[in-house]
XYZ file of C-alpha atoms in Angstrom:
139
model
C 72.560 -8.881 -80.559
C 70.813 -10.772 -83.359
C 69.565 -14.160 -82.180
C 68.528 -17.407 -83.829
C 64.905 -16.482 -83.108
C 65.388 -13.218 -85.005
C 66.464 -14.913 -88.228
C 64.579 -18.236 -88.122
C 61.519 -19.167 -90.114
C 58.890 -19.658 -87.392
C 56.288 -22.385 -87.298
C 58.411 -25.396 -88.191
C 56.698 -28.751 -87.751
C 57.979 -32.105 -86.553
C 57.361 -35.314 -88.432
C 57.144 -38.374 -86.170
C 59.873 -40.987 -86.624
C 57.114 -43.560 -87.198
C 55.665 -41.675 -90.207
C 56.404 -42.968 -93.707
C 58.458 -41.112 -96.287
C 55.538 -40.718 -98.677
C 53.650 -38.844 -95.965
C 56.771 -36.776 -95.212
C 57.004 -35.812 -98.899
C 53.339 -34.783 -98.869
C 53.896 -32.648 -95.760
C 56.980 -31.029 -97.324
C 54.933 -30.136 -100.392
C 52.078 -28.796 -98.263
C 54.436 -26.655 -96.165
C 56.652 -25.740 -99.143
C 59.824 -26.850 -97.332
C 62.701 -29.128 -98.220
C 63.391 -30.518 -94.751
C 61.518 -31.667 -91.672
C 62.848 -32.283 -88.173
C 62.126 -35.859 -87.057
C 60.776 -36.353 -83.537
C 60.751 -39.399 -81.325
C 57.735 -40.410 -79.215
C 58.670 -37.762 -76.605
C 58.865 -34.975 -79.227
C 62.642 -34.825 -78.992
C 64.742 -34.195 -82.064
C 66.120 -37.460 -83.426
C 67.018 -36.379 -86.955
C 66.320 -34.207 -89.969
C 64.760 -35.510 -93.152
C 65.391 -33.733 -96.444
C 63.753 -34.108 -99.822
C 67.147 -35.268 -101.082
C 67.218 -38.028 -98.431
C 63.916 -39.354 -99.754
C 65.119 -39.360 -103.362
C 68.707 -40.559 -102.918
C 68.401 -42.901 -99.927
C 64.990 -44.384 -100.663
C 63.591 -43.977 -104.178
C 66.908 -44.240 -106.056
C 67.712 -47.423 -104.146
C 64.434 -49.023 -105.153
C 62.752 -48.792 -101.754
C 59.059 -48.007 -101.326
C 58.546 -44.606 -99.609
C 55.205 -45.909 -98.325
C 57.080 -48.555 -96.309
C 60.206 -46.705 -95.142
C 59.823 -44.543 -92.033
C 61.379 -41.209 -91.225
C 63.113 -42.884 -88.298
C 64.781 -45.277 -90.730
C 66.404 -42.229 -92.352
C 67.527 -40.559 -89.105
C 71.300 -40.914 -88.968
C 73.948 -39.420 -86.718
C 73.508 -36.799 -84.037
C 70.993 -34.123 -85.002
C 72.207 -30.555 -84.649
C 70.054 -27.731 -83.276
C 70.401 -24.269 -81.753
C 68.720 -22.507 -78.863
C 66.396 -19.657 -79.869
C 68.438 -17.217 -77.782
C 71.793 -18.093 -79.353
C 73.676 -15.336 -81.131
C 73.805 -15.431 -84.928
C 77.566 -16.055 -84.747
C 76.789 -19.282 -82.848
C 74.274 -20.207 -85.562
C 76.935 -19.735 -88.236
C 79.511 -21.693 -86.237
C 77.113 -24.615 -85.766
C 76.106 -24.730 -89.431
C 79.606 -24.160 -90.808
C 81.431 -26.583 -88.523
C 78.977 -29.399 -89.315
C 78.457 -28.376 -92.959
C 74.678 -28.266 -92.609
C 72.199 -26.129 -94.524
C 69.222 -26.254 -92.170
C 69.146 -25.909 -88.396
C 66.181 -26.486 -86.059
C 65.628 -23.793 -83.436
C 64.578 -24.958 -79.969
C 63.169 -22.955 -77.032
C 62.355 -24.667 -73.735
C 62.699 -28.102 -75.380
C 60.108 -27.187 -78.045
C 60.663 -26.724 -81.765
C 59.951 -23.069 -82.603
C 61.508 -22.669 -86.046
C 64.122 -23.568 -88.630
C 67.027 -21.626 -90.041
C 67.861 -22.266 -93.688
C 70.311 -20.791 -96.143
C 67.537 -18.490 -97.377
C 67.028 -17.137 -93.853
C 70.753 -16.466 -93.576
C 70.788 -14.724 -96.958
C 68.105 -12.313 -95.761
C 69.932 -11.407 -92.541
C 73.666 -11.634 -93.183
C 76.077 -9.435 -95.048
C 77.455 -10.567 -98.394
C 80.799 -11.195 -96.701
C 79.214 -13.388 -94.018
C 77.256 -15.339 -96.653
C 80.371 -15.863 -98.749
C 82.175 -17.275 -95.709
C 79.207 -19.540 -94.927
C 79.027 -20.889 -98.480
C 82.773 -21.479 -98.607
C 82.754 -23.473 -95.350
C 79.522 -25.409 -95.841
C 80.166 -26.464 -99.425
C 83.894 -27.149 -99.065
C 84.836 -30.786 -99.588
C 86.312 -32.456 -96.539
């Protein structure tokens, strides 16, 4: 059985909900990632921040990324997967919620992230085609 831990990119980092978007952008550049899980004061997942969120929901609207916090951007219920979950559960979670990145949690700790690139390296062409069709389909 292939698990979430088998296909994830290890070493993901939280960004605190109190941190500003300019700092989040700097951390994304430093880590060479396009998304960061947002944590509350108890290091629990409270959202995911993407580079697109910063551009579309902050900069393009004329807001100052040095004054807007990551917590301000956290919307909805964040999705995640247990490190021991089967890859079919990973696909189901990502496809059913049309998400492109999924935090991986083990014992209430962030241990990695699964992105489209990780899926592309571990899935068959048929599985990837199904993923793309479901995630990018308009609802």
